[in-house]
mmCIF file of C-alpha atoms in Angstrom:
data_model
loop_
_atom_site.group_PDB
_atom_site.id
_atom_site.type_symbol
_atom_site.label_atom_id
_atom_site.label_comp_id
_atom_site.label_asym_id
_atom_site.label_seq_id
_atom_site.Cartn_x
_atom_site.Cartn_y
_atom_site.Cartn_z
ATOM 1 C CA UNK A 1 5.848 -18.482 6.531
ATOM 2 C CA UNK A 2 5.729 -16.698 10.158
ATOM 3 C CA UNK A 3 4.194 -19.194 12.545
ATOM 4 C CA UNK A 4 1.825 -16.533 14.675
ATOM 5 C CA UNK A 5 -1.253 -15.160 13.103
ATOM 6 C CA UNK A 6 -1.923 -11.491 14.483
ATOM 7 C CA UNK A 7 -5.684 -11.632 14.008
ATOM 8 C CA UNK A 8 -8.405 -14.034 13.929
ATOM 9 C CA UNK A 9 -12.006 -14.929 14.407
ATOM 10 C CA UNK A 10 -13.068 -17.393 16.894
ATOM 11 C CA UNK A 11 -16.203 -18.734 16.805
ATOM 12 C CA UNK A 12 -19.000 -20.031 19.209
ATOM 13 C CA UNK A 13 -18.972 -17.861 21.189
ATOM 14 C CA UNK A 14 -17.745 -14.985 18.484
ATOM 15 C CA UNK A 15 -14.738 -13.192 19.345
ATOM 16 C CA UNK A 16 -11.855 -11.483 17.795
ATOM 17 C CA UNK A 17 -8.716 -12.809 18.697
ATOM 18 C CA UNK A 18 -5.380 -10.295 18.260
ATOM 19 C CA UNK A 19 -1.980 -10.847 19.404
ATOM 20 C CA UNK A 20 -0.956 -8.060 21.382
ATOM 21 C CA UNK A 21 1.593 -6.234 19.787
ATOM 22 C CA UNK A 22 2.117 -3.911 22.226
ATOM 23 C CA UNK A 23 3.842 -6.958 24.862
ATOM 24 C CA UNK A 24 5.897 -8.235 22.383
ATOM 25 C CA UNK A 25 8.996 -9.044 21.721
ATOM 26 C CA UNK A 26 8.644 -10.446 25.742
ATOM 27 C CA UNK A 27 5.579 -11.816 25.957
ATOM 28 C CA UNK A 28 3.171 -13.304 23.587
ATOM 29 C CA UNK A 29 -0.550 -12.426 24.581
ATOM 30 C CA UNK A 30 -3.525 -13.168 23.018
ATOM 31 C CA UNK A 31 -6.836 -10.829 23.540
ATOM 32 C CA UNK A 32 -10.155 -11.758 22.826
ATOM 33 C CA UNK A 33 -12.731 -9.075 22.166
ATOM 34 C CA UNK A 34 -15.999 -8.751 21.301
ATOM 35 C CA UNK A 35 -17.056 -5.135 22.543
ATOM 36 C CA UNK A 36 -16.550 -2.358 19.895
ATOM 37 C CA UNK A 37 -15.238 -0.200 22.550
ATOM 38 C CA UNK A 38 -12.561 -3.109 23.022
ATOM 39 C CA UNK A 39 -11.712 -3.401 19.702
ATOM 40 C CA UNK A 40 -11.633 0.519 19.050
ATOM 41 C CA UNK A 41 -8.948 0.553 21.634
ATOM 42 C CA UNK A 42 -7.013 -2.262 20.046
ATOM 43 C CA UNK A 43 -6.812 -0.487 16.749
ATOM 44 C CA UNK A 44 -5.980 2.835 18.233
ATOM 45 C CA UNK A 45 -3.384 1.701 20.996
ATOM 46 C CA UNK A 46 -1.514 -0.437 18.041
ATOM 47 C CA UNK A 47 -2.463 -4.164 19.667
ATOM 48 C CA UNK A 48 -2.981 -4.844 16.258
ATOM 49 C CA UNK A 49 -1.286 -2.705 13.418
ATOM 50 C CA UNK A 50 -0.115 -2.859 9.403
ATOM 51 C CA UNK A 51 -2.777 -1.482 7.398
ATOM 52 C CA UNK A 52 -3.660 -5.311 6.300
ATOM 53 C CA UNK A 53 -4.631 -6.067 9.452
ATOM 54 C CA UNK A 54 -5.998 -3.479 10.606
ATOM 55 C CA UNK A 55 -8.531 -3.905 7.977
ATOM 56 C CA UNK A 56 -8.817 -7.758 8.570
ATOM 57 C CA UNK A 57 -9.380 -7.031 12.689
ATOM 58 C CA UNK A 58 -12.055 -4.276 11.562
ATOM 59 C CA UNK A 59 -13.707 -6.284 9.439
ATOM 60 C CA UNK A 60 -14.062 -9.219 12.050
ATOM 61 C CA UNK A 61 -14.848 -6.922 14.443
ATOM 62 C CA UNK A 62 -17.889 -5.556 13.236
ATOM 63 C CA UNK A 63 -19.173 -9.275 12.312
ATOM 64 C CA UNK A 64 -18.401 -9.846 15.823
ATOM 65 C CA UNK A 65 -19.961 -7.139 17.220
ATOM 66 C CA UNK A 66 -23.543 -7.315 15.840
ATOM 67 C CA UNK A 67 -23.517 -10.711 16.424
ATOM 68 C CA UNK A 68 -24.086 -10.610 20.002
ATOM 69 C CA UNK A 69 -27.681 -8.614 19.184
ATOM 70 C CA UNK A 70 -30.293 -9.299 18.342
ATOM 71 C CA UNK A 71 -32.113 -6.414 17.014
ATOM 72 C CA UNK A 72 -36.038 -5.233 16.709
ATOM 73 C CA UNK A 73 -35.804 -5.043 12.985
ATOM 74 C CA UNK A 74 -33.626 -5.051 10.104
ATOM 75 C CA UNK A 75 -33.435 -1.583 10.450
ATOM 76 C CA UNK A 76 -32.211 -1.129 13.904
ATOM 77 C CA UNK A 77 -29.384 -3.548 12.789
ATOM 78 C CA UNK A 78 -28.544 -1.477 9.452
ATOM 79 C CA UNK A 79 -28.171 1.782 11.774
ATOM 80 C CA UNK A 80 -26.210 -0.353 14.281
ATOM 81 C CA UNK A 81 -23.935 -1.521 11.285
ATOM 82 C CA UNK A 82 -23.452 2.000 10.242
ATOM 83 C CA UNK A 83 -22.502 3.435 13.589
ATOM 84 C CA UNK A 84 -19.958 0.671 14.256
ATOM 85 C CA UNK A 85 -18.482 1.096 10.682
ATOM 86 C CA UNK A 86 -17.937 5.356 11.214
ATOM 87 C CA UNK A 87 -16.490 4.427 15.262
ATOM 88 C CA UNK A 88 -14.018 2.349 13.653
ATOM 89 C CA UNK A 89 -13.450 4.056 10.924
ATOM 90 C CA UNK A 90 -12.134 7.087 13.349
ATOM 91 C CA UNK A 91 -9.589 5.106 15.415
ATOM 92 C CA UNK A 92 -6.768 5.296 12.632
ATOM 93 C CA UNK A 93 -7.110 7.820 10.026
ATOM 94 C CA UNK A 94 -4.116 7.008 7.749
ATOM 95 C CA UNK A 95 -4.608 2.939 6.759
ATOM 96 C CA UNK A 96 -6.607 3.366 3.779
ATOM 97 C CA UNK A 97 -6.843 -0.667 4.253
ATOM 98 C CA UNK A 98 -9.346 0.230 7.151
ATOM 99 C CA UNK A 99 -11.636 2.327 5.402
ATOM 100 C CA UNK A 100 -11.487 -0.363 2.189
ATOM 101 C CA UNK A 101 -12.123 -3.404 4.607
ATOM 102 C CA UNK A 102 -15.266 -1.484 6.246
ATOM 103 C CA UNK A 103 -16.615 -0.211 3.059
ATOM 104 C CA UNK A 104 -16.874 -4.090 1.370
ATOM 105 C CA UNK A 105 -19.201 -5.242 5.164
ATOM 106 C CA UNK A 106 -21.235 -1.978 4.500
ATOM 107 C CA UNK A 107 -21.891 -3.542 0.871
ATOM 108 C CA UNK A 108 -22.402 -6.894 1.449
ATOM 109 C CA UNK A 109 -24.953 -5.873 4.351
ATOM 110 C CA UNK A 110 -27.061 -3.694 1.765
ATOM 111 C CA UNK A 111 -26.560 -6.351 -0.902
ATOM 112 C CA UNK A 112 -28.288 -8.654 1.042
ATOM 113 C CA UNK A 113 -30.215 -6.718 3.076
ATOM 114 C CA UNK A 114 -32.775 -5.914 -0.579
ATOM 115 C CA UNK A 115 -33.042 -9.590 -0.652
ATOM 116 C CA UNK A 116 -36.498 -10.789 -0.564
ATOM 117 C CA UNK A 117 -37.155 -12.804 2.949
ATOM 118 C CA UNK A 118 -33.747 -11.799 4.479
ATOM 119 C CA UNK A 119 -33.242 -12.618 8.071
ATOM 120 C CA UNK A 120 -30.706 -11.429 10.665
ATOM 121 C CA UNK A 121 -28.865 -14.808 10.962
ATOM 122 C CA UNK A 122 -28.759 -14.396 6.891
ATOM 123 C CA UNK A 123 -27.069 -10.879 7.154
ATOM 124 C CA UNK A 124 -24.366 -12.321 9.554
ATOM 125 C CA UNK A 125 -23.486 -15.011 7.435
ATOM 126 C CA UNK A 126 -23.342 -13.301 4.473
ATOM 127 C CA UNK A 127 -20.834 -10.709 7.031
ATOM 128 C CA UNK A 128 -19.258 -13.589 8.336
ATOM 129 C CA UNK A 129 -18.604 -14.929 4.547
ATOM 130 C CA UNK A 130 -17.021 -11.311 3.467
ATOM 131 C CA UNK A 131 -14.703 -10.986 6.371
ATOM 132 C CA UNK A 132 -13.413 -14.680 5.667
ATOM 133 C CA UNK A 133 -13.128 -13.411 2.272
ATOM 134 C CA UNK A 134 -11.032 -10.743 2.904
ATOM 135 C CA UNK A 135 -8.709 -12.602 5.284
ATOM 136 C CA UNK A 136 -8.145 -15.448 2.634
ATOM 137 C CA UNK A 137 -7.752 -12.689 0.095
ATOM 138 C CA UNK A 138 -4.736 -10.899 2.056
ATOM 139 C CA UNK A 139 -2.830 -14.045 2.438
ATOM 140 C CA UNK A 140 -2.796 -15.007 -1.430
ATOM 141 C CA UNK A 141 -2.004 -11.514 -1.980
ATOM 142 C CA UNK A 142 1.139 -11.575 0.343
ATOM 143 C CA UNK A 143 2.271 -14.641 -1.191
ATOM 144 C CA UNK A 144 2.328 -13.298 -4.414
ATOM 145 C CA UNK A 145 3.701 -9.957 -3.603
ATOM 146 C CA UNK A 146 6.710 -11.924 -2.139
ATOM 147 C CA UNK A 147 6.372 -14.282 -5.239
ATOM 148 C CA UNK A 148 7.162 -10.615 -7.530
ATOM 149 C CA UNK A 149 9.269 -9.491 -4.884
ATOM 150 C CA UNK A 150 11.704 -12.675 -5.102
ATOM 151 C CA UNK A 151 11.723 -11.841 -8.858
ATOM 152 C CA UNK A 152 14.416 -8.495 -7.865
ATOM 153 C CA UNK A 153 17.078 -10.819 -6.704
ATOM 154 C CA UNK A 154 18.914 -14.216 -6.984
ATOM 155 C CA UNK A 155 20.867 -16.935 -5.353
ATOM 156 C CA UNK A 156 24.486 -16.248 -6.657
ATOM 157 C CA UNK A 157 25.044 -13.851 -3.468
ATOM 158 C CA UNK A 158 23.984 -12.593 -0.244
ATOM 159 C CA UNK A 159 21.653 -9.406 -0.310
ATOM 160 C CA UNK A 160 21.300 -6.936 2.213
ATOM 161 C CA UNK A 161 17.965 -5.696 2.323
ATOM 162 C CA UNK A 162 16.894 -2.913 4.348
ATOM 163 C CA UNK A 163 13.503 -2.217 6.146
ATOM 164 C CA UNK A 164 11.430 0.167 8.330
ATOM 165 C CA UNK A 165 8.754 -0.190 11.209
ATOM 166 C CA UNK A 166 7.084 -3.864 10.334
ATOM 167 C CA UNK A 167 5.080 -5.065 7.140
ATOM 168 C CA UNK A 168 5.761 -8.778 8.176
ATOM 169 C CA UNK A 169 3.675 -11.546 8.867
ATOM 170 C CA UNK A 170 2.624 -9.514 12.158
ATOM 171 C CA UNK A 171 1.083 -6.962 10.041
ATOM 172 C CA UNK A 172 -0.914 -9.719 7.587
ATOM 173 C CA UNK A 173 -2.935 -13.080 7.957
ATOM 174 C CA UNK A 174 0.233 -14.447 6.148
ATOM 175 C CA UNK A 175 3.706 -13.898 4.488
ATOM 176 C CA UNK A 176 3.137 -9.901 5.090
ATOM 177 C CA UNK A 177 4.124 -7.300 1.880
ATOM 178 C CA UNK A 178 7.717 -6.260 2.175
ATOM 179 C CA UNK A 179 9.011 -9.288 4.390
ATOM 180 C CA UNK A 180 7.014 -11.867 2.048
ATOM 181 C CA UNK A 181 10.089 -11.543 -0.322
ATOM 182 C CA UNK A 182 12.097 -12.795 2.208
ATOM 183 C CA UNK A 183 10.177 -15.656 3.471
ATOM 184 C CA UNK A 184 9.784 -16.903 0.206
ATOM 185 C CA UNK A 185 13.460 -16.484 -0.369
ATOM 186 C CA UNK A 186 14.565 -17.500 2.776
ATOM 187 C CA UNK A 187 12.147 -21.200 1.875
ATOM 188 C CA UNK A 188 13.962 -21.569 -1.311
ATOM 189 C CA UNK A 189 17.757 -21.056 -0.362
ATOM 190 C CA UNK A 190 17.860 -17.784 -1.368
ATOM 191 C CA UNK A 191 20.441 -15.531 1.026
ATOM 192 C CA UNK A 192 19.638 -12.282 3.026
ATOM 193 C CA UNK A 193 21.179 -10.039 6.190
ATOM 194 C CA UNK A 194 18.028 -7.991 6.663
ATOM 195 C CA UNK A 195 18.781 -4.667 8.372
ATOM 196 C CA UNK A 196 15.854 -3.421 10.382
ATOM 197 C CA UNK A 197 15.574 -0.139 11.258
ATOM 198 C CA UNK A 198 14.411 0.062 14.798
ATOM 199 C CA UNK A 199 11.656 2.650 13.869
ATOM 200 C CA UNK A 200 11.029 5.290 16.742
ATOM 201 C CA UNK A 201 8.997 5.961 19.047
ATOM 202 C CA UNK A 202 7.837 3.050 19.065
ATOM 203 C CA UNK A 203 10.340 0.556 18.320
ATOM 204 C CA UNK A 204 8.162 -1.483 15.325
ATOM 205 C CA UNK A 205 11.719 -2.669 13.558
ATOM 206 C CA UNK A 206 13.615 -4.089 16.343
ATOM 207 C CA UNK A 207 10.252 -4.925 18.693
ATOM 208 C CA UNK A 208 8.128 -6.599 15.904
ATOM 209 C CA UNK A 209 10.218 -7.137 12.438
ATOM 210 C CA UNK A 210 13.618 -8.550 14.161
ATOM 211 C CA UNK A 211 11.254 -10.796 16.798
ATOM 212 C CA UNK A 212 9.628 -12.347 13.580
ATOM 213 C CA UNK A 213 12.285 -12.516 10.852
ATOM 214 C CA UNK A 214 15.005 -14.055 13.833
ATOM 215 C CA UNK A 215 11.702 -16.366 14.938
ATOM 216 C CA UNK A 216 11.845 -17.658 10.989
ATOM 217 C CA UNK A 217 15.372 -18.288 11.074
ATOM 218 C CA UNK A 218 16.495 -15.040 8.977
ATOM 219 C CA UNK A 219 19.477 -13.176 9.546
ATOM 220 C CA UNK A 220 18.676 -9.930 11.104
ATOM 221 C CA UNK A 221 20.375 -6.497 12.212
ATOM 222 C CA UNK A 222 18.514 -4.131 14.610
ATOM 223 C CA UNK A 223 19.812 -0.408 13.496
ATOM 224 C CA UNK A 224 18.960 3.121 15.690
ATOM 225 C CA UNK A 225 17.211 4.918 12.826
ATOM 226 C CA UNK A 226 20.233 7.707 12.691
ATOM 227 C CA UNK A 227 22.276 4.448 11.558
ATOM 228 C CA UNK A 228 21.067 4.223 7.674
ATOM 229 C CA UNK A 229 22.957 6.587 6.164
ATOM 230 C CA UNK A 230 26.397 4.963 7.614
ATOM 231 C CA UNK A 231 25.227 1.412 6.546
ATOM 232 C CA UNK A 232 24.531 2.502 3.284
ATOM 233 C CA UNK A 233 27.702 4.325 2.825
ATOM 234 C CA UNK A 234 28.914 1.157 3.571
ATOM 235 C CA UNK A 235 27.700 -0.317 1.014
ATOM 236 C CA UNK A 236 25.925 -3.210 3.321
ATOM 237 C CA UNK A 237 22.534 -2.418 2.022
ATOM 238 C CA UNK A 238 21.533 -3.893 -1.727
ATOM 239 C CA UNK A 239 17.743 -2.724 -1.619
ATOM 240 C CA UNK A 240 15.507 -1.737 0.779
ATOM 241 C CA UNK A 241 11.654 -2.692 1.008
ATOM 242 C CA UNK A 242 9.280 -1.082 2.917
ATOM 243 C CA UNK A 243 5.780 -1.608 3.031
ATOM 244 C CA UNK A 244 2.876 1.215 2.621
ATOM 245 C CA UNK A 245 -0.401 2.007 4.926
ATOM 246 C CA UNK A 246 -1.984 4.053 1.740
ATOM 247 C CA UNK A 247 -0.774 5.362 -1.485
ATOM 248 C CA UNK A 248 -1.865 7.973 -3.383
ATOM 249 C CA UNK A 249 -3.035 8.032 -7.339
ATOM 250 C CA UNK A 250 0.408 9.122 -8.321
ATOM 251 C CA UNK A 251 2.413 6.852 -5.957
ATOM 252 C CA UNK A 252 3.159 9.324 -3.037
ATOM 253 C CA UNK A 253 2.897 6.458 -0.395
ATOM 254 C CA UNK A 254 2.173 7.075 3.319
ATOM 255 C CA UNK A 255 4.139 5.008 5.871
ATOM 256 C CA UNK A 256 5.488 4.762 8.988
ATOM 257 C CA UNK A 257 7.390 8.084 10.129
ATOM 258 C CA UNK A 258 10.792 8.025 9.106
ATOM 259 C CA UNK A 259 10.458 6.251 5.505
ATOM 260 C CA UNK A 260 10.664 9.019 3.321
ATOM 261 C CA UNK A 261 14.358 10.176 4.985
ATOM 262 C CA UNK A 262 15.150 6.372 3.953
ATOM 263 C CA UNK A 263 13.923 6.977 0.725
ATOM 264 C CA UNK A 264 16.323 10.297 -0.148
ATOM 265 C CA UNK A 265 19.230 8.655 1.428
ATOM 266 C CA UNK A 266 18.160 5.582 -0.559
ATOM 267 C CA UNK A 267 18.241 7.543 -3.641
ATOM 268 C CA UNK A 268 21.883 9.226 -2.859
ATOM 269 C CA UNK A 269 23.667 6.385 -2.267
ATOM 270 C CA UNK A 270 21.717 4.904 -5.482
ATOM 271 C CA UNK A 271 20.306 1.900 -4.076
ATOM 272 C CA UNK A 272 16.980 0.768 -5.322
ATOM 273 C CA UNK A 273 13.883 1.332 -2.662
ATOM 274 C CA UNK A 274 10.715 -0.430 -3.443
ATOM 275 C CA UNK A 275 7.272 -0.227 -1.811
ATOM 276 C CA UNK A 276 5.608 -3.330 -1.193
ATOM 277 C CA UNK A 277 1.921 -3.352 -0.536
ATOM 278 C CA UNK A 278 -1.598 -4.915 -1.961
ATOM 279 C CA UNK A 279 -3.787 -3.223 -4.564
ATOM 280 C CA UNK A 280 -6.095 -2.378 -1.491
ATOM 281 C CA UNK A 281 -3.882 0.226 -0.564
ATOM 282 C CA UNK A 282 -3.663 2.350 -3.490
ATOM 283 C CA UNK A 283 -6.496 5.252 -2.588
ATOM 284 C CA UNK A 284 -7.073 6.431 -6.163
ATOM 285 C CA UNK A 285 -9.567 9.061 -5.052
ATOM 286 C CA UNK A 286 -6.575 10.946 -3.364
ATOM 287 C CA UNK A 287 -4.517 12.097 -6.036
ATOM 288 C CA UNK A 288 -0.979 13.577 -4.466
ATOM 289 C CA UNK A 289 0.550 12.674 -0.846
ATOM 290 C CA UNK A 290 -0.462 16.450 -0.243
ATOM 291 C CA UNK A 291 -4.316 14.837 0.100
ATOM 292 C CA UNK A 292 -3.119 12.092 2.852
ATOM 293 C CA UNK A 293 -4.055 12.899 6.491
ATOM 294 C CA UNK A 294 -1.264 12.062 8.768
ATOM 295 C CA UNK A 295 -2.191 11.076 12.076
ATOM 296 C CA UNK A 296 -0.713 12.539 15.208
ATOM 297 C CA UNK A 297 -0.410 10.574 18.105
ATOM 298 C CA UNK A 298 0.224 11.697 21.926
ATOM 299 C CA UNK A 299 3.389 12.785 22.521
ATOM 300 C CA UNK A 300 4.248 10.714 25.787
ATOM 301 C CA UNK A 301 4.631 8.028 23.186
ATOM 302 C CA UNK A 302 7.951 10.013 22.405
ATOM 303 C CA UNK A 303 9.001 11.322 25.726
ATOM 304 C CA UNK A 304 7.761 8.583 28.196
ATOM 305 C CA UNK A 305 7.737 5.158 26.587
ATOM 306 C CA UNK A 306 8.065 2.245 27.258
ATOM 307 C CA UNK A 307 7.654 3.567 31.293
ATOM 308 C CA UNK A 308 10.784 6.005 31.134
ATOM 309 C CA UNK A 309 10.443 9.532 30.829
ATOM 310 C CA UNK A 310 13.393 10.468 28.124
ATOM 311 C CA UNK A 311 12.133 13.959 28.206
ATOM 312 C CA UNK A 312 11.213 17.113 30.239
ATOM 313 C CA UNK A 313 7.764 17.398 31.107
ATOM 314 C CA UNK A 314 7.703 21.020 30.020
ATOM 315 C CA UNK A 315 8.005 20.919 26.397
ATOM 316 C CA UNK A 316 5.770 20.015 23.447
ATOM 317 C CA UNK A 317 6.577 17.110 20.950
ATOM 318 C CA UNK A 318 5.526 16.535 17.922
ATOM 319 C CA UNK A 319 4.539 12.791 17.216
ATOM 320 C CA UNK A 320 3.006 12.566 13.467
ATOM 321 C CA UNK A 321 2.485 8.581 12.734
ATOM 322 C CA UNK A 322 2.990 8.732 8.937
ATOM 323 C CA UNK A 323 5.321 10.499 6.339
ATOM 324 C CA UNK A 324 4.995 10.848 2.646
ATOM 325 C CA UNK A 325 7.857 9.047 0.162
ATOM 326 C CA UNK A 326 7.006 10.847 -2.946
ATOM 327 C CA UNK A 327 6.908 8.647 -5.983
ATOM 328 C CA UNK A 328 10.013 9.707 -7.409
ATOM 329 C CA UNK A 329 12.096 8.590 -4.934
ATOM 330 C CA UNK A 330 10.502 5.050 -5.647
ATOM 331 C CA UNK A 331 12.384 2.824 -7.745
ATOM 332 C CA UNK A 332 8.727 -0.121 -7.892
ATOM 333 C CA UNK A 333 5.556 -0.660 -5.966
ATOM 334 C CA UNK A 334 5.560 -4.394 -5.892
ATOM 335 C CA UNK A 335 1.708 -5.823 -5.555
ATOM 336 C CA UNK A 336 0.483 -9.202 -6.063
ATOM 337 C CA UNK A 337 -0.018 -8.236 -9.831
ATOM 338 C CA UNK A 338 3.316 -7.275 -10.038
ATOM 339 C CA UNK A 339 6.110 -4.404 -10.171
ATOM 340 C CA UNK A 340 4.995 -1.053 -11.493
ATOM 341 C CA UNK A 341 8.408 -0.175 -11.951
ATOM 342 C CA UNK A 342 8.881 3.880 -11.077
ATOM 343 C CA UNK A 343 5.712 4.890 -10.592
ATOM 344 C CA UNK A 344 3.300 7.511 -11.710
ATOM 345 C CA UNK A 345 -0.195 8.389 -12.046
ATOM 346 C CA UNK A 346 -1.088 6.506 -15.786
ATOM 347 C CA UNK A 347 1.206 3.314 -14.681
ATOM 348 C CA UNK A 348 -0.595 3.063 -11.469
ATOM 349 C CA UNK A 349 -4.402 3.448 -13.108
ATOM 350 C CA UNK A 350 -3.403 0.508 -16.140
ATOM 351 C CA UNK A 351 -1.663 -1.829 -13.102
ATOM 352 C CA UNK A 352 -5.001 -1.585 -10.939
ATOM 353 C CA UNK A 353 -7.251 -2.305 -14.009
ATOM 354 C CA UNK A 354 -5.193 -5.908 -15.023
#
């Protein structure tokens, strides 16, 4: 199991405490926050990322943040909890874990908050109680997505497996969704060469997935995105796993930009692709990828990271986050109730209700 937790609550006094993904792989620094303007700019700038914890850090973040009031009334601290859910709830518009994450404080708050007698130190602990909640929940959710995961492959051979951007531990509270497989594996004696795509602009595969795979003692390949089609002609790649930030009704899934070219070449070569991700990401109110908004970030991420300019100053760039994978490029969706093996809209809806 990776060693680093990305996000966490300390207590007395309250903060939330996030690696900073944005340092690593060469330095490992912690920030502790407890300022929603502080932890808006975490979310957005990617300090902490993977839709799991994005939700987990939100979540923790608005305990945290009305915590350090304390408020005329109940009301005051009911319109507080709303504005803080709708600020964070703007800073990444894709991770449908975000929205899920804020929506379960919003109902615990009003649960409580029609209790007869309720105090302010009630409503926090009854926050405080959800947000542990959900953090437990993720990590017994990766562990059994990498529990249906290990079911794909066994130990008479090495496997190459093949990922994109980061849905490891760094992503989670725990084994992650498409790495937990691995872990697992990796625990038991299974064997793997993972190739990781290095995942541009920003570098998630060889920055984050290689630094935390090679830090758990798995064998790992950084490859330049325009790589994959080579490798797989090769015939080096058995599978590839890739993990989702939301998924649509049908099983159009959303992740990072790049995954869906994966997918078709994937599909050409004929080598199984699977989407690994908790039933918190499926968005069953949005019924196609058409429906998913796909962020856009700046496009000096592109041009100038990383502090050197790669590009000339006069020219636009386009930097969308996201791409769609539509479903039938997908050979499973592997959750922590198991494989809903090529997906569609009626196979999704039964999974979700077991």
């Amino acid at each position: 199991m990776p060693t680093i937790l990305p996000v966490r609550l300390q207590q007395h006094p309250e903060k939330l405490v996030l690696l900073d993904q944005t340092k690593l792989p060469v330095e490992e620094v912690f920030l502790y926050l407890d300022t929603r303007e502080s932890i808006f700019e975490a979310i957005k700038k990617l300090r902490v990322r993977g839709a799991p914890a994005i939700g987990i850090a939100a979540a923790y973040g608005m305990y945290v943040c009305l915590s350090q009031n304390t408020y005329p009334s109940l009301d005051a601290m009911e319109q507080d909890m709303k504005a803080l859910k709708e600020y964070f709830a703007s800073s990444r518009p894709t991770a449908v874990n975000l929205f899920w994450a804020l929506d379960r404080m919003e109902k615990t708050f009003h649960e409580n908050l029609g209790k007869q007698g309720i105090t302010q130190t009630q409503l926090l602990a009854a926050l405080l109680q959800e947000s542990n909640q959900i953090f437990l929940e993720d990590q017994a959710m990766g562990k059994s997505i990498g529990m249906h995961g290990l079911s794909l492959f066994d130990k008479k051979k090495q496997w190459g497996v093949m990922t994109h951007c980061n849905a490891g531990g760094l992503a989670t509270s725990g084994y992650g969704t498409a790495l937990a497989p691995l872990y697992l594996g990796h625990e038991q004696g299974y064997q793997f060469k993972v190739f990781s795509n290095e995942t541009r602009p920003l570098l998630q595969g060889s920055r984050l997935t290689a630094y935390e795979l090679a830090k758990g003692g798995i064998d790992v390949t950084i490859l330049c995105d325009t790589m994959v089609s080579l490798v797989m002609k090769e015939r080096k790649i058995d599978a590839v796993i890739v993990g989702a930030d939301r998924i649509a009704a049908n099983g159009d899934t959303a992740n990072k930009i790049g995954t869906s070219g994966v997918a078709i070449l994937a599909r050409y070569y004929n080598i199984p692709f699977y989407v690994a991700a908790p039933s918190s990401t499926f968005d069953v109110a949005t019924a196609t990828g058409n429906d998913i908004i796909i962020e856009i970030r700046d496009g000096d991420e592109v041009v100038n990271g990383f502090g050197k300019r790669t590009g000339p100053k006069n020219v636009s760039v386009y930097n969308p986050a996201f791409d769609v994978t539509d479903a039938t490029l997908i050979t499973g969706i592997i959750t922590e109730k198991g494989i809903i093996e090529s997906p569609n809209a009626e196979k999704i809806k039964n999974h979700l209700s077991i």
